[in-house]
Amino acid sequence: MRGFYIGRFQPYHNGHHTMVSTIADEVDELVLGIGSAGDSHSAHDPFTAGERIMMITKAVREYEREHDLVTYVVPIEDLNRNSVWVSHVQSMSPSFEVAYSNNPLVVQLFEEAGIEVRQSSMFERDRLEGSDIRQRMIDGETWRDRVPDAVVETIEEINGIQRLRTVAEDDVVERWEAKNGSGGESARRDDD
Amino acid sequence: MRGFYIGRFQPYHNGHHTMVSTIADEVDELVLGIGSAGDSHSAHDPFTAGERIMMITKAVREYEREHDLVTYVVPIEDLNRNSVWVSHVQSMSPSFEVAYSNNPLVVQLFEEAGIEVRQSSMFERDRLEGSDIRQRMIDGETWRDRVPDAVVETIEEINGIQRLRTVAEDDVVERWEAKNGSGGESARRDDD
Amino acid sequence: MRGFYIGRFQPYHNGHHTMVSTIADEVDELVLGIGSAGDSHSAHDPFTAGERIMMITKAVREYEREHDLVTYVVPIEDLNRNSVWVSHVQSMSPSFEVAYSNNPLVVQLFEEAGIEVRQSSMFERDRLEGSDIRQRMIDGETWRDRVPDAVVETIEEINGIQRLRTVAEDDVVERWEAKNGSGGESARRDDD
Amino acid sequence: MRGFYIGRFQPYHNGHHTMVSTIADEVDELVLGIGSAGDSHSAHDPFTAGERIMMITKAVREYEREHDLVTYVVPIEDLNRNSVWVSHVQSMSPSFEVAYSNNPLVVQLFEEAGIEVRQSSMFERDRLEGSDIRQRMIDGETWRDRVPDAVVETIEEINGIQRLRTVAEDDVVERWEAKNGSGGESARRDDD
Amino acid sequence: MRGFYIGRFQPYHNGHHTMVSTIADEVDELVLGIGSAGDSHSAHDPFTAGERIMMITKAVREYEREHDLVTYVVPIEDLNRNSVWVSHVQSMSPSFEVAYSNNPLVVQLFEEAGIEVRQSSMFERDRLEGSDIRQRMIDGETWRDRVPDAVVETIEEINGIQRLRTVAEDDVVERWEAKNGSGGESARRDDD
Amino acid sequence: MRGFYIGRFQPYHNGHHTMVSTIADEVDELVLGIGSAGDSHSAHDPFTAGERIMMITKAVREYEREHDLVTYVVPIEDLNRNSVWVSHVQSMSPSFEVAYSNNPLVVQLFEEAGIEVRQSSMFERDRLEGSDIRQRMIDGETWRDRVPDAVVETIEEINGIQRLRTVAEDDVVERWEAKNGSGGESARRDDD
């Protein structure tokens, strides 16, 4: 049986990694869908799809042997239309029988399309860890112990911490404006 | 004379319905434009264009006879460019002589294009009712008395309340993050 | 040497104008890139690309003679994908050797692409003036002394203050909803 | 039961009209989907979605009474991605149980999605009539007897024959270039 | 009075240049709109918008002095929807009172929008010269005498002839396939 | 060293497979980019990205062991703008030092971006085989000996030959129209 597990993986961390290990016991093959694949260089989405592909492919390699698991790592660009999102995912991914997610919208969309979804309480925790790790990277706190080694390597190779800190500054200005300026402001990649 | 009345109709409610009745005295034919037609499955836009077409078409049927009114129900997808929005609407709709709206941006865009716009104080109230009704649906309070019967039928047929509650959960997590996390976060349809 | 200076120029004001004067001493030719060229008719982006082209072209004409400077005014539509933004800018602009910006994201993107970026503390102030001037226009306070004369002319010719006030109302309703309603609301160009 | 019948309807002609009459005996409600709704002003797609909505709505009104048929006329913009096309159609249309088409791609897409498709030999003829009627309009031959009266009215009201002839000239130049110039040429809406 | 003249300008040649000279006698200011601004690196559209901006800005400089003409050179990206094209152009360009074109579609669209269009027999010839000059560049025949000097400079600076020849090869393969293969083939930027 | 090899792989055939084997001797890791990833269900692009991922991942598995090669299979959606295509590819792919292609446009774009491209005469043959194999599938001639076993499996599992034949019919009608009708015709997924 083939399963599908989607995340933005900004970055791929130990929460995700544990989840993959759990799923590995239930399926023969697993597709890891990288959501919002076109987004990068923001505080919310610092890493490109290509960078995330490297992180994940290298991190799950050990499971491939241990669990005799076949994995596919597939970037999925946003289509910004919930009603066709499941079809989009299905066309970009090897076919799958079961989806793993705890995101309410993802669950709803897959279930309306008649696809089995498995949830677990572990997912919730997982869901909240990403922004936490990015904040630690920005603040200079320890983060290396919260992600697989392959992820540390990739982030260092691309000088990812520096990038994240720089683009996060942009958001700081924006938040300052949002609090003080005429609401609705949303800074872009240019001066005002 | 043909009039044009645009709304997101999430859902079509008694405020809209009264407005159509009022407009019906001024025009022979009325185009009901369904805005943001491509959006669905979110707390702000729970219903698809197709579902909204059903709600409205059935609800206004009584007016067609009563007021001897011809109606057209036309989904209008967003183009995300204010400067061409009027042309977009005109190309998707049977031609019209007068537009009905109280939305400041809509009024401005139509007036810059030289199209007559009629506003009324009723519109304002109408404008604010949609989110109220959606909140009542989420909270399990009464809402059926605030929409035409045809709308109740459609929402029950598609199991709309369950859908709205599920996708609204997604927004709850998001709001929690927005308050506590590193601003600028906007959850997507995938885990982090 | 040719330089590149990008801004949204909503509107082009004395901060920008001083900056251009400063840059003029360092380059022979200067490209003024108008960011978010497709946006208009909102409180954040009231003016069209065409209107901004007029403001800037007329305002910089004096510098062309004074500094013997060649200028190009180039609208740049958003591509909404940070990873290809530099290529997009390069394809829309005459080739340039140095970029001027103090926006952290712009600096990061140009530097990752190997393009020299020059920053100055003046830019920061400049960055924050745009929303201030728009607020003054909305509130009926003095603003004409903060922009070049050519900008005053263009804004008056297009009846820009009236437009800005009207579309800003839209945002007021939206903010009201955001504070009181069910979060995640973002009003569009249609009633609810 | 509700059926779905899609066409570009450029224009809606007697072949389509006969088909609707036939389908009317099999369904209670019929959705007429207007394909390529965003296209207009070309020799292949001369009429806007709004104009086609008028043609069809008025033409099928007689069937509504005769066959006690409820109809919905729904413009469907292209999404240019075959793999999500069925989902797109489903989200824009009231839900339907059976689709009518003889277009091989449409049949394939609906069938892969598990939706019943009904074909008939009549459809084939129907398929080929549209370009024939447009050619007759261009060449000044009789065409009024090949479309319902409501279509004649709409086309005359919008001065449609003149428009079609003018935009067809554009294609003539293009074909000339294609035959004589460096292949792959496709003229746009601007001089070379 | 301000005029608008649109072309793809691939490249800007003497036919265009003569036209600008003629128009210069009728207007005070002239907007040169660069159509299909996002297209480049193909046999039909070899040069980027930025490269075309350079060609034109430098070439028309002499007219600015001679005719006391103010010019604006504005790239216009395709929107691929004829029905909103005029609004798109108007939002990207300084406002204009008269448009110059001999392209039937452009004429039709502007006239439906109520904008005066001026045509002349000279335009026709002009229209056909672009592909001819590109073919000469590919075949190694003389072309420098058919474009202003500023255009020669730009093309040589960017090594444009080599680029055009290389991308034209791509089209040769494509045409070969089109003639021999299973119709509808259109090669992309990847092997098969 | 990491290499990048892009193709549409409709389907992945022995020509591609031999090429991968050759490249495997020159690199440690290889990214296989699947071009036009969003296209499917046409005579030119019958298979979805997900289906092609399966074909390739399974086919190259043997090389992974034999050549001690690490592979990444990455779908790349079209961006339809040549000038940003290299950036797009780079953001979707693990970083690479050398690209393999014989497609003139791909070579030109990579070289303008300063990326080394390796070509070989084998590529040319490879380039032409795809349409040939698709034609054989349509005509019922032997094709299984021209693709790796894993590809045969995938195509049979998805009933790919039937799909290809059906959608190719669509193109037949289209070609018929193109030859006989008013040029510029391009059939869509709907009747006329």
Coordinates of C-alpha atoms in Angstrom, one line a residue, chain B residues 11 20 29 36-37 40 60-61 74 76 82 85 99 115 117 129 167 178 182 184:
Chain B
P11 CA -24.2 32.3 1.9
V20 CA -33.1 41.8 -4.8
E29 CA -33.7 42.1 -15.7
S36 CA -14.7 35.3 -5.7
A37 CA -16.2 32.4 -7.5
S40 CA -14.4 27.7 -1.3
V60 CA -35.0 34.1 -6.6
R61 CA -37.3 31.9 -8.6
V74 CA -23.1 34.5 -13.0
I76 CA -17.1 35.7 -11.5
N82 CA -8.4 46.2 -9.6
W85 CA -11.9 44.3 -12.8
A99 CA -24.8 48.5 -10.8
I115 CA -21.1 53.3 -15.0
V117 CA -23.9 53.0 -9.3
E129 CA -24.5 40.0 7.9
V167 CA -12.3 24.4 7.8
A178 CA -0.7 34.7 14.7
S182 CA 6.4 34.9 14.6
G184 CA 3.3 37.0 9.2

